[in-house]
Coordinates of C-alpha atoms and ligand atoms in Angstrom, one line a residue:
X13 CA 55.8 125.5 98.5
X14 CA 59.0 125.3 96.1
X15 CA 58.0 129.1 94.8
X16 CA 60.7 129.2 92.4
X17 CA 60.7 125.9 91.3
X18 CA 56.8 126.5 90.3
X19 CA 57.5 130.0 88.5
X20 CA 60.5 128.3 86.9
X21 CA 59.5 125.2 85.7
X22 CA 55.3 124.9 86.3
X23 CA 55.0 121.3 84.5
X24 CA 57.8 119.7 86.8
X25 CA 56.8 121.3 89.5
X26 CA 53.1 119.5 89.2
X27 CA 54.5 116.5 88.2
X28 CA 56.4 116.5 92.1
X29 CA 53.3 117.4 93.4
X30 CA 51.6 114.7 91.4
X31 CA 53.9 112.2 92.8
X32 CA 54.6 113.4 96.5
X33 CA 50.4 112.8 96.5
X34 CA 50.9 109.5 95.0
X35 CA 53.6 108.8 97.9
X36 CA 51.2 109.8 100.4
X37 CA 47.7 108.3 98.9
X38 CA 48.9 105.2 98.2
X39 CA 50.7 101.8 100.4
X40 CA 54.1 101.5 99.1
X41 CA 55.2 98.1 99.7
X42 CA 58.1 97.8 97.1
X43 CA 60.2 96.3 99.6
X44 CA 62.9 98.2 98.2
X45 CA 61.8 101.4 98.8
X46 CA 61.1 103.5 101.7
X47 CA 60.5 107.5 103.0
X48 CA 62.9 109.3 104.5
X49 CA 62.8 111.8 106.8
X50 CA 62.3 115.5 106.2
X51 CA 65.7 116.0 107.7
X52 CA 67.2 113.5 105.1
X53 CA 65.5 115.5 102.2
X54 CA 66.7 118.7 103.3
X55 CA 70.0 117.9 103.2
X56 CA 69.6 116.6 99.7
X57 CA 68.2 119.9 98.4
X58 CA 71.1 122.0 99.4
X59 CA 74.1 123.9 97.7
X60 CA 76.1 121.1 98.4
X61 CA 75.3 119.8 94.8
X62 CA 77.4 123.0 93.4
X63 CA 81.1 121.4 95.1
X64 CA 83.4 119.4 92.9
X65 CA 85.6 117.4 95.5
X66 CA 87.4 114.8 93.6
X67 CA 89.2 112.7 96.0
X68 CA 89.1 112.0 99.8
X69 CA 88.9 114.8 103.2
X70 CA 92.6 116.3 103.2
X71 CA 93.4 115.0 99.9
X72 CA 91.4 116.5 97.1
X73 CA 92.1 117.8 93.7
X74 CA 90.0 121.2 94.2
X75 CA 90.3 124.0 97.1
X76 CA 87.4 125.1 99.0
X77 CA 87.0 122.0 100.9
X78 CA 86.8 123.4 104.6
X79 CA 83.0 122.5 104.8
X80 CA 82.4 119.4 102.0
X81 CA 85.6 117.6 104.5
X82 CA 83.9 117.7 107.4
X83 CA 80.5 116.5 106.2
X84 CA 82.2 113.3 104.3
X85 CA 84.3 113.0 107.5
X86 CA 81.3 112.6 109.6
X87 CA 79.5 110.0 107.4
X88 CA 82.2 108.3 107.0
X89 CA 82.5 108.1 110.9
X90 CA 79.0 107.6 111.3
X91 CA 79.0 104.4 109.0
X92 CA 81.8 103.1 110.6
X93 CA 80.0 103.5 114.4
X94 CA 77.0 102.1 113.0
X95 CA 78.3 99.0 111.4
X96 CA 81.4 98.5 113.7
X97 CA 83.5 98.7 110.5
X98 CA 87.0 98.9 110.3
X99 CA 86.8 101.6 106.7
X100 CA 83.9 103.3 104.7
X101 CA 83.4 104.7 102.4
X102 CA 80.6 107.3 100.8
X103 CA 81.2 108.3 98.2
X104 CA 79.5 105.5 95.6
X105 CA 76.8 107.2 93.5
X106 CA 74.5 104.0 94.2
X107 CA 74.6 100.3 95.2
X108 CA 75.5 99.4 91.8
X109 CA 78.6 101.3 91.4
X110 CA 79.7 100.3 94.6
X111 CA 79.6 96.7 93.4
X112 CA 81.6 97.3 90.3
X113 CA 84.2 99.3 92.5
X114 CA 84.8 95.8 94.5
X115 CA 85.3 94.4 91.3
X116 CA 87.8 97.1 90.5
X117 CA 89.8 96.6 93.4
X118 CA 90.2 93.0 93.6
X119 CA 89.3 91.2 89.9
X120 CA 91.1 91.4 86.0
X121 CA 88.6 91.1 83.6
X122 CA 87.9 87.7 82.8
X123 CA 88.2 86.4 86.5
X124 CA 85.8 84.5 88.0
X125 CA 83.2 85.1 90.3
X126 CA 80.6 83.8 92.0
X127 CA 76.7 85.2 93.1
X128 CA 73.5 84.0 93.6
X129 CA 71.4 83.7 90.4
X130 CA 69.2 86.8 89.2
X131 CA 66.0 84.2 89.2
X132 CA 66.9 82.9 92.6
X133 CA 66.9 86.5 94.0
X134 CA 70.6 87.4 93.3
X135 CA 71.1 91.2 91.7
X136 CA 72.3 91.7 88.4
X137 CA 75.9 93.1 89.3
X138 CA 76.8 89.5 91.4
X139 CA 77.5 88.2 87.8
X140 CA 74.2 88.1 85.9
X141 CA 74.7 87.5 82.1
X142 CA 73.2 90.7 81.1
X143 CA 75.3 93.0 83.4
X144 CA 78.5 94.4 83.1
X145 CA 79.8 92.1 85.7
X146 CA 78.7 88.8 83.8
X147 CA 80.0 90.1 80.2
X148 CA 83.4 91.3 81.4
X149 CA 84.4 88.6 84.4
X150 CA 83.6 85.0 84.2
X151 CA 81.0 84.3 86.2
X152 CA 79.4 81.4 88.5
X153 CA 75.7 81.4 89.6
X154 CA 74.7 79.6 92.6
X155 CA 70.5 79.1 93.3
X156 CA 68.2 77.8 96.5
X157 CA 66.7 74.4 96.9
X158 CA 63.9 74.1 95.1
X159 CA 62.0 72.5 98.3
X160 CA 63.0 75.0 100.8
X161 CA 63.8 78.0 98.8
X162 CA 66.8 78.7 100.8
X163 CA 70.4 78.5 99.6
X164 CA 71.9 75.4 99.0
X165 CA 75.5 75.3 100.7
X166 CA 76.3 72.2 99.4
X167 CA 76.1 73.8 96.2
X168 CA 77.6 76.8 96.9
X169 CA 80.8 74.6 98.2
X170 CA 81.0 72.5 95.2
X171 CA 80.8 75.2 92.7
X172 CA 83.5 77.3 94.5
X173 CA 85.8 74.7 94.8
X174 CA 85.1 73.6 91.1
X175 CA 85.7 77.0 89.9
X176 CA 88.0 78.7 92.6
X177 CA 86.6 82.1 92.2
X178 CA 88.2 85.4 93.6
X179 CA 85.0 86.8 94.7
X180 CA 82.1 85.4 96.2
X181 CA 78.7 87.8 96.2
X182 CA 76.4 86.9 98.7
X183 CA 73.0 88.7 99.8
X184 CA 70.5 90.0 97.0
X185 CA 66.8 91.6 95.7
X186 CA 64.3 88.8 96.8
X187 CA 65.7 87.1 99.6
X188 CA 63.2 86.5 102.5
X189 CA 65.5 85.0 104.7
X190 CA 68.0 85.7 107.0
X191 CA 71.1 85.9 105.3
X192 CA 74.0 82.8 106.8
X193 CA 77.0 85.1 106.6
X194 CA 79.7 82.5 108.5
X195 CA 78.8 79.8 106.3
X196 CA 79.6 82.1 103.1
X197 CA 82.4 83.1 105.0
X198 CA 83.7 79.1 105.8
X199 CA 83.4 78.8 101.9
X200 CA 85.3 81.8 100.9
X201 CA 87.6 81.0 102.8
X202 CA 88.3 77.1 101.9
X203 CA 88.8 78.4 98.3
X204 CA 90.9 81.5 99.0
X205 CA 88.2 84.0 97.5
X206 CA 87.4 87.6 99.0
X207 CA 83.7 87.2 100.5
X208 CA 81.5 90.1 99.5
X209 CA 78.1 90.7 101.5
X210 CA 75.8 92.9 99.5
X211 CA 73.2 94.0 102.3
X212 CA 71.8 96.6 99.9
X213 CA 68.1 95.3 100.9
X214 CA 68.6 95.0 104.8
X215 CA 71.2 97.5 105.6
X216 CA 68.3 99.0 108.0
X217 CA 67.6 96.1 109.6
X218 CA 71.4 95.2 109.9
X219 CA 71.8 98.5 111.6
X220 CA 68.8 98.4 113.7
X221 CA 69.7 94.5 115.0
X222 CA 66.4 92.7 113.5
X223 CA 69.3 90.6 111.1
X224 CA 73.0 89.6 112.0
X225 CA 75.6 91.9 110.9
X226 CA 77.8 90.2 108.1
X227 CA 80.8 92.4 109.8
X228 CA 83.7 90.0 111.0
X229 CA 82.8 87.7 108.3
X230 CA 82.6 89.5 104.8
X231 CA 85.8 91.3 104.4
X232 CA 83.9 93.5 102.2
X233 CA 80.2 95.1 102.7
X234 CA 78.4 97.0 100.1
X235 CA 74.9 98.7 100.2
X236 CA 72.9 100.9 99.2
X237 CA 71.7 103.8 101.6
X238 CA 68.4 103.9 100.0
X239 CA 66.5 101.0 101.2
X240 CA 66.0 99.9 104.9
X241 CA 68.6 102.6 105.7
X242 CA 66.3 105.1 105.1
X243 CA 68.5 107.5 103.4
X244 CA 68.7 109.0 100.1
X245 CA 69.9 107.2 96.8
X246 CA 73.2 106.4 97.6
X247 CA 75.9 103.5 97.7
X248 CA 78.3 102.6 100.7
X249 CA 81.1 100.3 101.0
X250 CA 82.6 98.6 104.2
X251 CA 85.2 97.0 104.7
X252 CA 88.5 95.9 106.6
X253 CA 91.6 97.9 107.0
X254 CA 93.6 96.0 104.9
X255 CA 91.1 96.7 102.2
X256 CA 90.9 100.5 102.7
X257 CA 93.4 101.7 100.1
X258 CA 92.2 99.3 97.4
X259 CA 88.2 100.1 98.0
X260 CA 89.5 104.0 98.2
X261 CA 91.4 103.6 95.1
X262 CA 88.8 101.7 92.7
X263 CA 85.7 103.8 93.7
X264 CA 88.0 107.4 93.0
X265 CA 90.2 107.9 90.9
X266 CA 89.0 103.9 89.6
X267 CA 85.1 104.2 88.7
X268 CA 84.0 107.6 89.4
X269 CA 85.0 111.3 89.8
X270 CA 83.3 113.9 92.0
X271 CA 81.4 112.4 95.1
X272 CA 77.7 114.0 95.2
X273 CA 78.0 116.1 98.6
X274 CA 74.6 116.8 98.7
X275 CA 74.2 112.9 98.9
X276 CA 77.1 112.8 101.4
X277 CA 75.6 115.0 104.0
X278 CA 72.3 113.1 103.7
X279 CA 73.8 109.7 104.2
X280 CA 75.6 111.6 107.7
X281 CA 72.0 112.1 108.4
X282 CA 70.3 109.1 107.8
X283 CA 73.5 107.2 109.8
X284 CA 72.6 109.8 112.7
X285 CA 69.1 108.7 112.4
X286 CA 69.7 105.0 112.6
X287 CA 71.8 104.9 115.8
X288 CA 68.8 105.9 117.9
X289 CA 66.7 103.3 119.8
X290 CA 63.6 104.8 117.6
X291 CA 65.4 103.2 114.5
X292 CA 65.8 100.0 116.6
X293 CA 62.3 99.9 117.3
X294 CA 61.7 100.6 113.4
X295 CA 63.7 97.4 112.2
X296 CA 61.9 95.5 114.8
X297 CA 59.0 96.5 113.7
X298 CA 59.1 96.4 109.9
X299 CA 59.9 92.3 110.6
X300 CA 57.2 91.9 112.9
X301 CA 55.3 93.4 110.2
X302 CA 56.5 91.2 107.4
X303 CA 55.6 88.4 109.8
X304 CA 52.1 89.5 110.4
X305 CA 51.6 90.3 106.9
X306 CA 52.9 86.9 106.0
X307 CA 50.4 84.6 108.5
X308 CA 47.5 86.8 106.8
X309 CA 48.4 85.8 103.4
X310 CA 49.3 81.8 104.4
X311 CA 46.1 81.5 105.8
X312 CA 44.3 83.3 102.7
X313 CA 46.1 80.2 100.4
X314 CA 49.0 81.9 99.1
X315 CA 52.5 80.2 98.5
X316 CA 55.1 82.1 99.9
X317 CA 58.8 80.9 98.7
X318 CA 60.7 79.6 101.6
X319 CA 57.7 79.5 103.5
X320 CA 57.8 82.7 105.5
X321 CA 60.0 85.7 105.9
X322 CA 62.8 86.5 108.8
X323 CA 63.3 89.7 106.9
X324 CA 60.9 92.8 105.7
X325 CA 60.7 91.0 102.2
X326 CA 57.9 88.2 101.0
X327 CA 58.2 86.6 97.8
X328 CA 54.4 85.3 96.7
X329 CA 54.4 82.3 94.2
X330 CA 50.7 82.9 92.6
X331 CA 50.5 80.1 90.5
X332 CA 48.2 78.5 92.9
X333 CA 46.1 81.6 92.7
X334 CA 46.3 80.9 88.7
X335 CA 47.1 84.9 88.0
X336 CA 50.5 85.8 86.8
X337 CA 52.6 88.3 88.6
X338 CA 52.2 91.3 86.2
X339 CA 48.7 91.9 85.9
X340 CA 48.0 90.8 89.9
X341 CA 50.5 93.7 90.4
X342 CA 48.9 95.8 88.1
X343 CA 45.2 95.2 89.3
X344 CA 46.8 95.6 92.8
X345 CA 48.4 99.4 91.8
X346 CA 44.6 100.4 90.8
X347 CA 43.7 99.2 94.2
X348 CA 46.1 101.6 95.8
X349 CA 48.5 98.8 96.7
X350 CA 52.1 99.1 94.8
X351 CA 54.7 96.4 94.8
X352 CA 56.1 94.5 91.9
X353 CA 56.0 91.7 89.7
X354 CA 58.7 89.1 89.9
X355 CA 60.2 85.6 89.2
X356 CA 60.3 83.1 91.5
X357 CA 62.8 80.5 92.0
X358 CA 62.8 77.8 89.3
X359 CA 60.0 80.1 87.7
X360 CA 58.4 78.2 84.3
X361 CA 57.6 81.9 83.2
X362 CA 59.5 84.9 81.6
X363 CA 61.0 87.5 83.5
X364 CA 59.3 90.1 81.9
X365 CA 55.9 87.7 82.7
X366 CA 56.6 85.7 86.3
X367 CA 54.6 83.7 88.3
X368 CA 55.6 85.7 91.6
X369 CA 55.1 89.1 93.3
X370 CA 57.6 91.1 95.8
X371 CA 56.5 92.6 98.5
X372 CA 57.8 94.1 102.2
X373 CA 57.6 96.3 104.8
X374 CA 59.7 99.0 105.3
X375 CA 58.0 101.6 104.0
X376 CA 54.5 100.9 105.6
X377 CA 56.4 100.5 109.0
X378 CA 58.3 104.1 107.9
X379 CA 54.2 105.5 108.2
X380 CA 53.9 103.8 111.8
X381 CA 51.9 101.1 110.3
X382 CA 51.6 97.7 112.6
X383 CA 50.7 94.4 113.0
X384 CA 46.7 95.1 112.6
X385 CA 47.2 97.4 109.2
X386 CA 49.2 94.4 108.0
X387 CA 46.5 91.9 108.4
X388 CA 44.3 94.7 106.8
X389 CA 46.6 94.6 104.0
X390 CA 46.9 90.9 104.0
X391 CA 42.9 91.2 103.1
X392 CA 42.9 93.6 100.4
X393 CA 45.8 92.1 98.7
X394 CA 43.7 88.6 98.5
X395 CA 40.2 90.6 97.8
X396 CA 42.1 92.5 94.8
X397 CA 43.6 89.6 93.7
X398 CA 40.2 87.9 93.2
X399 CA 38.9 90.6 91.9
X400 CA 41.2 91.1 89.2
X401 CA 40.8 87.1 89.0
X402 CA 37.2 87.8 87.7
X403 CA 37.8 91.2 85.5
X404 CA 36.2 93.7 88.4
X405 CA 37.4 96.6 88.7
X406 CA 34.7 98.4 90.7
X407 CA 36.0 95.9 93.5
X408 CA 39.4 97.3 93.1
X409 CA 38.5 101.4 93.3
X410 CA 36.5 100.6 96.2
X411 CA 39.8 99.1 98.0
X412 CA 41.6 102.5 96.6
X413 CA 39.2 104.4 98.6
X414 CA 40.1 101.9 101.6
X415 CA 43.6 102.6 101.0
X416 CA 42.7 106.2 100.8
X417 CA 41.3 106.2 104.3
X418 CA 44.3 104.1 105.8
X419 CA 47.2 106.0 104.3
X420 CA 45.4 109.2 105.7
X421 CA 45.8 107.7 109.3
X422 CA 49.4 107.2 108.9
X423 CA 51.7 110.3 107.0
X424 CA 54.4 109.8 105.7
X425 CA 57.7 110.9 106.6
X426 CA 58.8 113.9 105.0
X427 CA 54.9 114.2 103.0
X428 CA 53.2 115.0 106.6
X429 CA 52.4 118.3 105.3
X430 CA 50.6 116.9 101.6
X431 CA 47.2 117.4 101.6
X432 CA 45.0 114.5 100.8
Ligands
PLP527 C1 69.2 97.6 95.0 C2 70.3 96.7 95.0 C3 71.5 97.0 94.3 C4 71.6 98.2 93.4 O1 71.4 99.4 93.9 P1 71.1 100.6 92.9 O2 71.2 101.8 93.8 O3 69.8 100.4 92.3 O4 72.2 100.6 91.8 C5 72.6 96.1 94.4 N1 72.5 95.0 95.1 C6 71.4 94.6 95.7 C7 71.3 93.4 96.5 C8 70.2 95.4 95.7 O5 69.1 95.0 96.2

């Protein structure tokens, strides 16, 4: 395997290794991240990756296009299929650039817009203080209820019409529920602002129909193709036609130059991959999952926010389990079990320190993992918990070996062939 690569370059070439058997040995349930496909990883280790092909297919600043047209055409078809969208486009480097090119096309610095705040599961580019997009535009947080956990629409109305913003950012990193896109979409449009649905996290399951499309609603969609999608590191934007020319425009020649073709044909790929009824059954699944993984944990004592998940994603409050986030998810890593620490809304602690941990399913489900593994999980996330409660770490390598045993059971996509 990877012959030149190894004679090449020894030391990255074991640290791959190192990590494809960390992928494999291990439960990933950053919910976040995923595996793709063989096919998907191919495509991204191809000679694609050598073409400069600054602009769009028929219009591009450099010959030698015949091939790189025809893949972007295709993904961009693809996405469009997939999503019933009326424009896409592929070419964003990742989900973050694809938010600052909606900022591009429609804002001035120092305009104002709204998103949901970082601590109440919002991402950073919707405005957050520290980002780009809270430094350079003026910028108006909304939260959730601090009883339900879920967004506040009452708020959301009076702030817009307080501070009649041109952009409205809904969606974000730690929401367990099902987004309400037509009641963003009333709001947007009662204060004349351009409604922006970032479905970076559940682009899969928006795909696959396990959550409602935002489609018809948001005039503009971003995402990232990494995630749910279960395609490489990548960013996408959606939007309607009247909004083609300006999305086109901000993300090239606006934000960026030369799309990453090796990253193009890959998203074509992944799109292929998630119009057939197996992806359907995948998105079904992966909240089925979520589901069963959250009963197991409600009736182990933990406090999920919200109360549940609709989605692949479960935000755990653990100050009833008096651990904080960041060494439950540290003990849980030497268990075998990876997520990450993280705030939770109206969280007393620091971000870098927070009461909560993040959690989902769309990697386990990418494995063929089910309802049963889940309550499995369920039991070695409480057991390592305790255990890390009480300073034992024998407890925790004896789950790893657990782990070990499971993960064998179920390969990976695309790390089928690592030996264990
Ligand atoms: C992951 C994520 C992003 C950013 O994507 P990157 O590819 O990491 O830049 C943007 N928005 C949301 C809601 C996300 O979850």
């Amino acid at each position: 395997m990877r012959e030149a690569l190894t004679r090449t370059d020894p030391e990255i070439a074991r640290l791959i290794a190192s990590e494809e058997r960390r992928q494999a040995q291990k439960i990933r349930l950053i919910p976040s991240e995923n595996y793709v496909s063989q096919a998907v990883l191919e495509a991204t280790g191809t000679v694609l990756t050598n073409k400069y092909s600054e602009g769009y297919p028929g219009k591009r600043y450099y010959e030698g296009q015949q091939f790189i047209d025809a893949i972007e055409s295709l993904a961009i078809e693809r996405a469009k299929k997939l999503f019933s969208a009326e424009h896409a486009n592929v070419q964003s480097y990742s989900g973050s650039p694809a938010n600052l090119a909606v900022y591009l096309a429609f804002l001035k610095p120092g305009d104002t817009v709204m998103g949901m705040a970082l601590p109440a599961g919002g991402h950073l580019t919707h405005g957050w203080s520290v980002s780009i997009t809270g430094k350079f535009f003026k910028s108006v947080a909304y939260g959730v209820r601090k009883e339900t956990g879920r967004v506040d629409f009452d708020e959301v109305r009076a702030l817009a019409r307080e501070h009649r913003p041109k952009l409205i950012w809904c969606g974000g990193t730690a929401i367990p529920r099902t987004i309400d896109f037509p009641a963003f979409a009333g709001i947007a449009k009662e204060v004349g602002a351009v409604l922006v649905a970032d479905i970076a996290h559940i682009a899969g399951l928006v795909a696959g129909g396990a959550h409602p499309s935002p489609v018809g609603h948001a005039e503009v969609v971003t995402t990232t193709t990494h995630k749910t999608l279960r395609g490489p590191r990548g960013g996408m934007i959606l939007c309607n036609a009247p909004h083609a020319s300006a999305i086109d425009k901000a993300v090239f020649p606006g934000l960026q130059g030369g799309p990453h073709n090796h990253t193009t044909a890959a998203i074509a790929v992944a799109l292929s991959e998630a119009a057939t009824d197996p992806f359907r059954n995948y998105a079904a699944q992966v909240v089925a999952n979520a589901r069963a993984l959250a009963e197991e944990l409600t009736a182990r004592g933990y406090d999920l926010v919200s109360g549940g998940t609709d989605n692949h994603l479960l935000l755990v409050d653990l100050t009833r389990q008096a651990i904080a986030g960041k060494p439950a998810a540290q003990a849980l890593d030497r268990a075998g079990l990876v997520l990450n620490y993280n705030t939770v809304p109206f969280d007393p602690r620091k971000p870098f320190d927070p009461s909560g941990i993040r959690l989902g399913t769309p990697a386990v489900t990418s494995r063929g993992m089910k309802e049963s593994e889940m309550r499995q999980i369920g039991r070695w996330l409480d057991e390592a918990i305790q255990a890390a409660k009480r300073n034992d770490p024998s407890t925790l390598d004896q789950i790893l070996g657990a782990v070990g045993e499971m993960t064998r059971a179920f390969p990976a996509p695309g790390l089928d062939s690592i030996a264990p």
